[in-house]
C-alpha atoms as a PDB file:
ATOM      1  CA  UNK A   1      87.867 106.693 101.779  1.00  0.00           C
ATOM      2  CA  UNK A   2      88.581 110.182 100.600  1.00  0.00           C
ATOM      3  CA  UNK A   3      87.547 111.715 103.814  1.00  0.00           C
ATOM      4  CA  UNK A   4      90.048 114.593 103.033  1.00  0.00           C
ATOM      5  CA  UNK A   5      88.533 115.198  99.761  1.00  0.00           C
ATOM      6  CA  UNK A   6      92.110 114.832  97.936  1.00  0.00           C
ATOM      7  CA  UNK A   7      90.882 112.647  95.189  1.00  0.00           C
ATOM      8  CA  UNK A   8      88.567 114.339  92.810  1.00  0.00           C
ATOM      9  CA  UNK A   9      85.041 112.956  92.439  1.00  0.00           C
ATOM     10  CA  UNK A  10      85.240 110.932  89.240  1.00  0.00           C
ATOM     11  CA  UNK A  11      88.675 109.415  90.445  1.00  0.00           C
ATOM     12  CA  UNK A  12      87.451 108.784  93.899  1.00  0.00           C
ATOM     13  CA  UNK A  13      84.396 107.037  92.458  1.00  0.00           C
ATOM     14  CA  UNK A  14      86.558 104.977  90.208  1.00  0.00           C
ATOM     15  CA  UNK A  15      89.074 104.068  92.802  1.00  0.00           C
ATOM     16  CA  UNK A  16      86.309 103.054  95.159  1.00  0.00           C
ATOM     17  CA  UNK A  17      84.903 100.674  92.354  1.00  0.00           C
ATOM     18  CA  UNK A  18      88.194  99.154  91.369  1.00  0.00           C
ATOM     19  CA  UNK A  19      89.335  98.751  94.924  1.00  0.00           C
ATOM     20  CA  UNK A  20      85.960  97.259  96.073  1.00  0.00           C
ATOM     21  CA  UNK A  21      85.927  94.734  93.159  1.00  0.00           C
ATOM     22  CA  UNK A  22      89.554  93.739  93.952  1.00  0.00           C
ATOM     23  CA  UNK A  23      88.877  93.436  97.803  1.00  0.00           C
ATOM     24  CA  UNK A  24      85.754  91.186  97.117  1.00  0.00           C
ATOM     25  CA  UNK A  25      87.759  88.959  94.645  1.00  0.00           C
ATOM     26  CA  UNK A  26      90.903  88.506  96.575  1.00  0.00           C
ATOM     27  CA  UNK A  27      89.029  88.380 100.023  1.00  0.00           C
ATOM     28  CA  UNK A  28      87.183  85.355  98.680  1.00  0.00           C
ATOM     29  CA  UNK A  29      90.139  83.639  97.161  1.00  0.00           C
ATOM     30  CA  UNK A  30      92.241  84.143 100.229  1.00  0.00           C
ATOM     31  CA  UNK A  31      89.474  83.200 102.597  1.00  0.00           C
ATOM     32  CA  UNK A  32      89.871  86.395 104.569  1.00  0.00           C
ATOM     33  CA  UNK A  33      87.114  88.385 105.908  1.00  0.00           C
ATOM     34  CA  UNK A  34      86.971  91.221 108.364  1.00  0.00           C
ATOM     35  CA  UNK A  35      89.850  93.283 106.948  1.00  0.00           C
ATOM     36  CA  UNK A  36      89.686  97.044 107.061  1.00  0.00           C
ATOM     37  CA  UNK A  37      91.118  98.697 103.946  1.00  0.00           C
ATOM     38  CA  UNK A  38      92.094 102.313 104.288  1.00  0.00           C
ATOM     39  CA  UNK A  39      92.872 104.334 100.964  1.00  0.00           C
ATOM     40  CA  UNK A  40      94.546 107.519 101.257  1.00  0.00           C
ATOM     41  CA  UNK A  41      96.395 110.141  99.362  1.00  0.00           C
ATOM     42  CA  UNK A  42      99.914 110.867 100.216  1.00  0.00           C
ATOM     43  CA  UNK A  43     103.289 111.353  98.523  1.00  0.00           C
ATOM     44  CA  UNK A  44     105.019 108.270 100.024  1.00  0.00           C
ATOM     45  CA  UNK A  45     104.409 105.699  97.315  1.00  0.00           C
ATOM     46  CA  UNK A  46     106.529 103.742  94.812  1.00  0.00           C
ATOM     47  CA  UNK A  47     107.985 106.225  92.203  1.00  0.00           C
ATOM     48  CA  UNK A  48     107.253 103.843  89.404  1.00  0.00           C
ATOM     49  CA  UNK A  49     103.638 103.464  90.170  1.00  0.00           C
ATOM     50  CA  UNK A  50     102.337 106.089  92.539  1.00  0.00           C
ATOM     51  CA  UNK A  51     100.702 103.262  94.727  1.00  0.00           C
ATOM     52  CA  UNK A  52     102.030 101.664  97.850  1.00  0.00           C
ATOM     53  CA  UNK A  53     100.521  99.186 100.077  1.00  0.00           C
ATOM     54  CA  UNK A  54     101.131  98.099 103.891  1.00  0.00           C
ATOM     55  CA  UNK A  55      99.520  95.356 105.954  1.00  0.00           C
ATOM     56  CA  UNK A  56     100.798  95.533 109.496  1.00  0.00           C
ATOM     57  CA  UNK A  57      98.030  93.296 110.989  1.00  0.00           C
ATOM     58  CA  UNK A  58      95.698  90.407 110.097  1.00  0.00           C
ATOM     59  CA  UNK A  59      92.805  92.718 109.886  1.00  0.00           C
ATOM     60  CA  UNK A  60      93.964  95.981 108.237  1.00  0.00           C
ATOM     61  CA  UNK A  61      95.352  96.977 104.955  1.00  0.00           C
ATOM     62  CA  UNK A  62      96.692 100.533 104.118  1.00  0.00           C
ATOM     63  CA  UNK A  63      96.668 101.622 100.565  1.00  0.00           C
ATOM     64  CA  UNK A  64      98.457 105.045  99.693  1.00  0.00           C
ATOM     65  CA  UNK A  65      97.956 106.777  96.238  1.00  0.00           C
ATOM     66  CA  UNK A  66      99.858 109.676  94.829  1.00  0.00           C
ATOM     67  CA  UNK A  67      97.551 110.871  92.010  1.00  0.00           C
ATOM     68  CA  UNK A  68     100.027 113.580  90.929  1.00  0.00           C
ATOM     69  CA  UNK A  69     102.829 111.024  90.373  1.00  0.00           C
ATOM     70  CA  UNK A  70     103.407 111.113  86.624  1.00  0.00           C
ATOM     71  CA  UNK A  71     103.086 107.053  86.449  1.00  0.00           C
ATOM     72  CA  UNK A  72      99.877 107.108  88.446  1.00  0.00           C
ATOM     73  CA  UNK A  73      97.392 107.757  85.641  1.00  0.00           C
ATOM     74  CA  UNK A  74      98.658 105.289  83.279  1.00  0.00           C
ATOM     75  CA  UNK A  75      98.778 102.274  85.634  1.00  0.00           C
ATOM     76  CA  UNK A  76      96.733 102.749  88.752  1.00  0.00           C
ATOM     77  CA  UNK A  77      93.854 100.544  87.445  1.00  0.00           C
ATOM     78  CA  UNK A  78      96.496  97.703  87.373  1.00  0.00           C
ATOM     79  CA  UNK A  79      98.632  98.574  90.318  1.00  0.00           C
ATOM     80  CA  UNK A  80      95.613  99.167  92.882  1.00  0.00           C
ATOM     81  CA  UNK A  81      94.222  95.671  92.423  1.00  0.00           C
ATOM     82  CA  UNK A  82      97.631  94.188  92.386  1.00  0.00           C
ATOM     83  CA  UNK A  83      98.800  95.905  95.484  1.00  0.00           C
ATOM     84  CA  UNK A  84      95.571  94.844  97.178  1.00  0.00           C
ATOM     85  CA  UNK A  85      96.150  91.184  96.141  1.00  0.00           C
ATOM     86  CA  UNK A  86      99.668  91.519  97.674  1.00  0.00           C
ATOM     87  CA  UNK A  87      98.712  93.221 100.935  1.00  0.00           C
ATOM     88  CA  UNK A  88      95.473  91.008 101.411  1.00  0.00           C
ATOM     89  CA  UNK A  89      97.917  87.950 101.211  1.00  0.00           C
ATOM     90  CA  UNK A  90      99.994  89.420 104.059  1.00  0.00           C
ATOM     91  CA  UNK A  91      96.771  89.786 106.005  1.00  0.00           C
ATOM     92  CA  UNK A  92      96.050  86.104 105.571  1.00  0.00           C
ATOM     93  CA  UNK A  93      99.571  85.168 106.425  1.00  0.00           C
ATOM     94  CA  UNK A  94      99.268  87.179 109.566  1.00  0.00           C
ATOM     95  CA  UNK A  95      96.414  84.947 110.603  1.00  0.00           C
ATOM     96  CA  UNK A  96      98.644  81.960 110.252  1.00  0.00           C
ATOM     97  CA  UNK A  97     102.459  81.972 110.885  1.00  0.00           C
ATOM     98  CA  UNK A  98     102.583  85.788 110.713  1.00  0.00           C
ATOM     99  CA  UNK A  99     104.814  88.030 108.540  1.00  0.00           C
ATOM    100  CA  UNK A 100     108.022  86.874 110.506  1.00  0.00           C
ATOM    101  CA  UNK A 101     110.804  88.411 112.395  1.00  0.00           C
ATOM    102  CA  UNK A 102     113.853  87.013 110.496  1.00  0.00           C
ATOM    103  CA  UNK A 103     115.142  87.730 107.056  1.00  0.00           C
ATOM    104  CA  UNK A 104     114.199  84.225 105.903  1.00  0.00           C
ATOM    105  CA  UNK A 105     110.684  84.598 107.287  1.00  0.00           C
ATOM    106  CA  UNK A 106     110.327  88.060 105.533  1.00  0.00           C
ATOM    107  CA  UNK A 107     111.732  86.650 102.357  1.00  0.00           C
ATOM    108  CA  UNK A 108     109.101  83.889 102.461  1.00  0.00           C
ATOM    109  CA  UNK A 109     106.267  86.262 103.144  1.00  0.00           C
ATOM    110  CA  UNK A 110     107.232  88.755 100.461  1.00  0.00           C
ATOM    111  CA  UNK A 111     107.848  85.970  98.002  1.00  0.00           C
ATOM    112  CA  UNK A 112     104.363  84.338  98.594  1.00  0.00           C
ATOM    113  CA  UNK A 113     102.577  87.718  98.439  1.00  0.00           C
ATOM    114  CA  UNK A 114     104.437  88.580  95.200  1.00  0.00           C
ATOM    115  CA  UNK A 115     103.581  85.283  93.682  1.00  0.00           C
ATOM    116  CA  UNK A 116      99.807  85.838  94.594  1.00  0.00           C
ATOM    117  CA  UNK A 117     100.152  89.330  93.128  1.00  0.00           C
ATOM    118  CA  UNK A 118     101.492  88.019  89.857  1.00  0.00           C
ATOM    119  CA  UNK A 119      98.280  86.226  89.439  1.00  0.00           C
ATOM    120  CA  UNK A 120      96.472  89.568  89.440  1.00  0.00           C
ATOM    121  CA  UNK A 121      98.886  91.333  87.123  1.00  0.00           C
ATOM    122  CA  UNK A 122      99.741  88.574  84.880  1.00  0.00           C
ATOM    123  CA  UNK A 123     103.402  88.366  85.776  1.00  0.00           C
ATOM    124  CA  UNK A 124     105.843  89.213  88.344  1.00  0.00           C
ATOM    125  CA  UNK A 125     105.760  92.686  90.111  1.00  0.00           C
ATOM    126  CA  UNK A 126     108.227  95.262  88.591  1.00  0.00           C
ATOM    127  CA  UNK A 127     110.171  95.382  91.986  1.00  0.00           C
ATOM    128  CA  UNK A 128     110.751  91.484  91.863  1.00  0.00           C
ATOM    129  CA  UNK A 129     113.369  91.644  89.352  1.00  0.00           C
ATOM    130  CA  UNK A 130     116.975  92.839  89.738  1.00  0.00           C
ATOM    131  CA  UNK A 131     120.192  92.515  87.618  1.00  0.00           C
ATOM    132  CA  UNK A 132     122.074  90.008  89.912  1.00  0.00           C
ATOM    133  CA  UNK A 133     122.946  86.557  89.966  1.00  0.00           C
ATOM    134  CA  UNK A 134     120.156  85.411  92.388  1.00  0.00           C
ATOM    135  CA  UNK A 135     121.522  81.890  92.844  1.00  0.00           C
ATOM    136  CA  UNK A 136     124.966  83.328  93.854  1.00  0.00           C
ATOM    137  CA  UNK A 137     123.176  85.899  96.235  1.00  0.00           C
ATOM    138  CA  UNK A 138     120.996  83.095  97.774  1.00  0.00           C
ATOM    139  CA  UNK A 139     124.024  80.924  98.525  1.00  0.00           C
ATOM    140  CA  UNK A 140     125.865  83.739 100.192  1.00  0.00           C
ATOM    141  CA  UNK A 141     122.780  84.665 102.100  1.00  0.00           C
ATOM    142  CA  UNK A 142     122.213  81.059 103.634  1.00  0.00           C
ATOM    143  CA  UNK A 143     124.165  81.603 106.818  1.00  0.00           C
ATOM    144  CA  UNK A 144     122.353  84.946 107.558  1.00  0.00           C
ATOM    145  CA  UNK A 145     118.642  84.003 107.275  1.00  0.00           C
ATOM    146  CA  UNK A 146     117.833  83.836 110.911  1.00  0.00           C
ATOM    147  CA  UNK A 147     119.184  87.164 112.119  1.00  0.00           C
ATOM    148  CA  UNK A 148     120.816  89.052 109.344  1.00  0.00           C
ATOM    149  CA  UNK A 149     118.787  92.188 109.818  1.00  0.00           C
ATOM    150  CA  UNK A 150     120.007  92.585 113.394  1.00  0.00           C
ATOM    151  CA  UNK A 151     123.734  91.647 112.679  1.00  0.00           C
ATOM    152  CA  UNK A 152     123.859  93.711 109.430  1.00  0.00           C
ATOM    153  CA  UNK A 153     122.033  96.765 111.107  1.00  0.00           C
ATOM    154  CA  UNK A 154     124.201  96.786 114.171  1.00  0.00           C
ATOM    155  CA  UNK A 155     127.469  96.541 112.051  1.00  0.00           C
ATOM    156  CA  UNK A 156     126.320  99.058 109.713  1.00  0.00           C
ATOM    157  CA  UNK A 157     125.412 101.632 112.502  1.00  0.00           C
ATOM    158  CA  UNK A 158     128.785 100.707 114.214  1.00  0.00           C
ATOM    159  CA  UNK A 159     130.755 101.680 111.115  1.00  0.00           C
ATOM    160  CA  UNK A 160     128.777 104.865 110.784  1.00  0.00           C
ATOM    161  CA  UNK A 161     129.306 105.912 114.285  1.00  0.00           C
ATOM    162  CA  UNK A 162     133.048 105.314 114.092  1.00  0.00           C
ATOM    163  CA  UNK A 163     133.171 107.337 110.954  1.00  0.00           C
ATOM    164  CA  UNK A 164     130.756 110.252 111.980  1.00  0.00           C
ATOM    165  CA  UNK A 165     130.937 110.231 115.654  1.00  0.00           C
ATOM    166  CA  UNK A 166     127.975 110.461 118.134  1.00  0.00           C
ATOM    167  CA  UNK A 167     125.660 107.785 119.343  1.00  0.00           C
ATOM    168  CA  UNK A 168     122.402 106.289 118.550  1.00  0.00           C
ATOM    169  CA  UNK A 169     120.327 108.983 120.342  1.00  0.00           C
ATOM    170  CA  UNK A 170     121.975 111.846 118.244  1.00  0.00           C
ATOM    171  CA  UNK A 171     121.394 109.898 115.089  1.00  0.00           C
ATOM    172  CA  UNK A 172     117.903 108.553 115.923  1.00  0.00           C
ATOM    173  CA  UNK A 173     116.282 111.055 113.357  1.00  0.00           C
ATOM    174  CA  UNK A 174     118.823 110.572 110.430  1.00  0.00           C
ATOM    175  CA  UNK A 175     117.508 109.138 107.190  1.00  0.00           C
ATOM    176  CA  UNK A 176     118.757 105.656 106.491  1.00  0.00           C
ATOM    177  CA  UNK A 177     120.322 106.961 103.162  1.00  0.00           C
ATOM    178  CA  UNK A 178     122.860 108.704 105.342  1.00  0.00           C
ATOM    179  CA  UNK A 179     124.142 105.371 106.505  1.00  0.00           C
ATOM    180  CA  UNK A 180     124.368 103.752 103.165  1.00  0.00           C
ATOM    181  CA  UNK A 181     128.197 104.249 102.429  1.00  0.00           C
ATOM    182  CA  UNK A 182     129.227 103.456 106.200  1.00  0.00           C
ATOM    183  CA  UNK A 183     129.948  99.926 105.222  1.00  0.00           C
ATOM    184  CA  UNK A 184     132.715 100.906 102.584  1.00  0.00           C
ATOM    185  CA  UNK A 185     134.637 103.135 104.879  1.00  0.00           C
END
């Protein structure tokens, strides 16, 4: 951790202490061992917290911190352990059924991880709430839960290409945000 020296020493020491305690606590609760946790500094975190986690494998968790994010200093002592809880839950799930390949499987994996995370933070994560009628949204999503990401992605890109021209090779490096309004055309 901090191999690049991007965290100042007092912060690096405290991050190491907070992360180590959370890792020990949650690894025991989740009965996962043999998980490598990398903590790095980069700008690609949640703007609301300055912290981001990713667990792509059953034995690896990546935590990214952005100390110069204005929200980092006031919340990282809560967000780092909560993020570790969330990502370690994913690591545990990878050892069972896996994260999943369908929208339903992803919803279940994220929902379980968020509920576990809620135990660490004392309530749902801030990103778990939206201003929408979730019952109505769920009913509408039912027929889509097995392969919606593929069908929606294909149709979104098809509409974009009709509108903008080109092909998947030409637009391979385009940010997803450029596609956002294609559905409405």
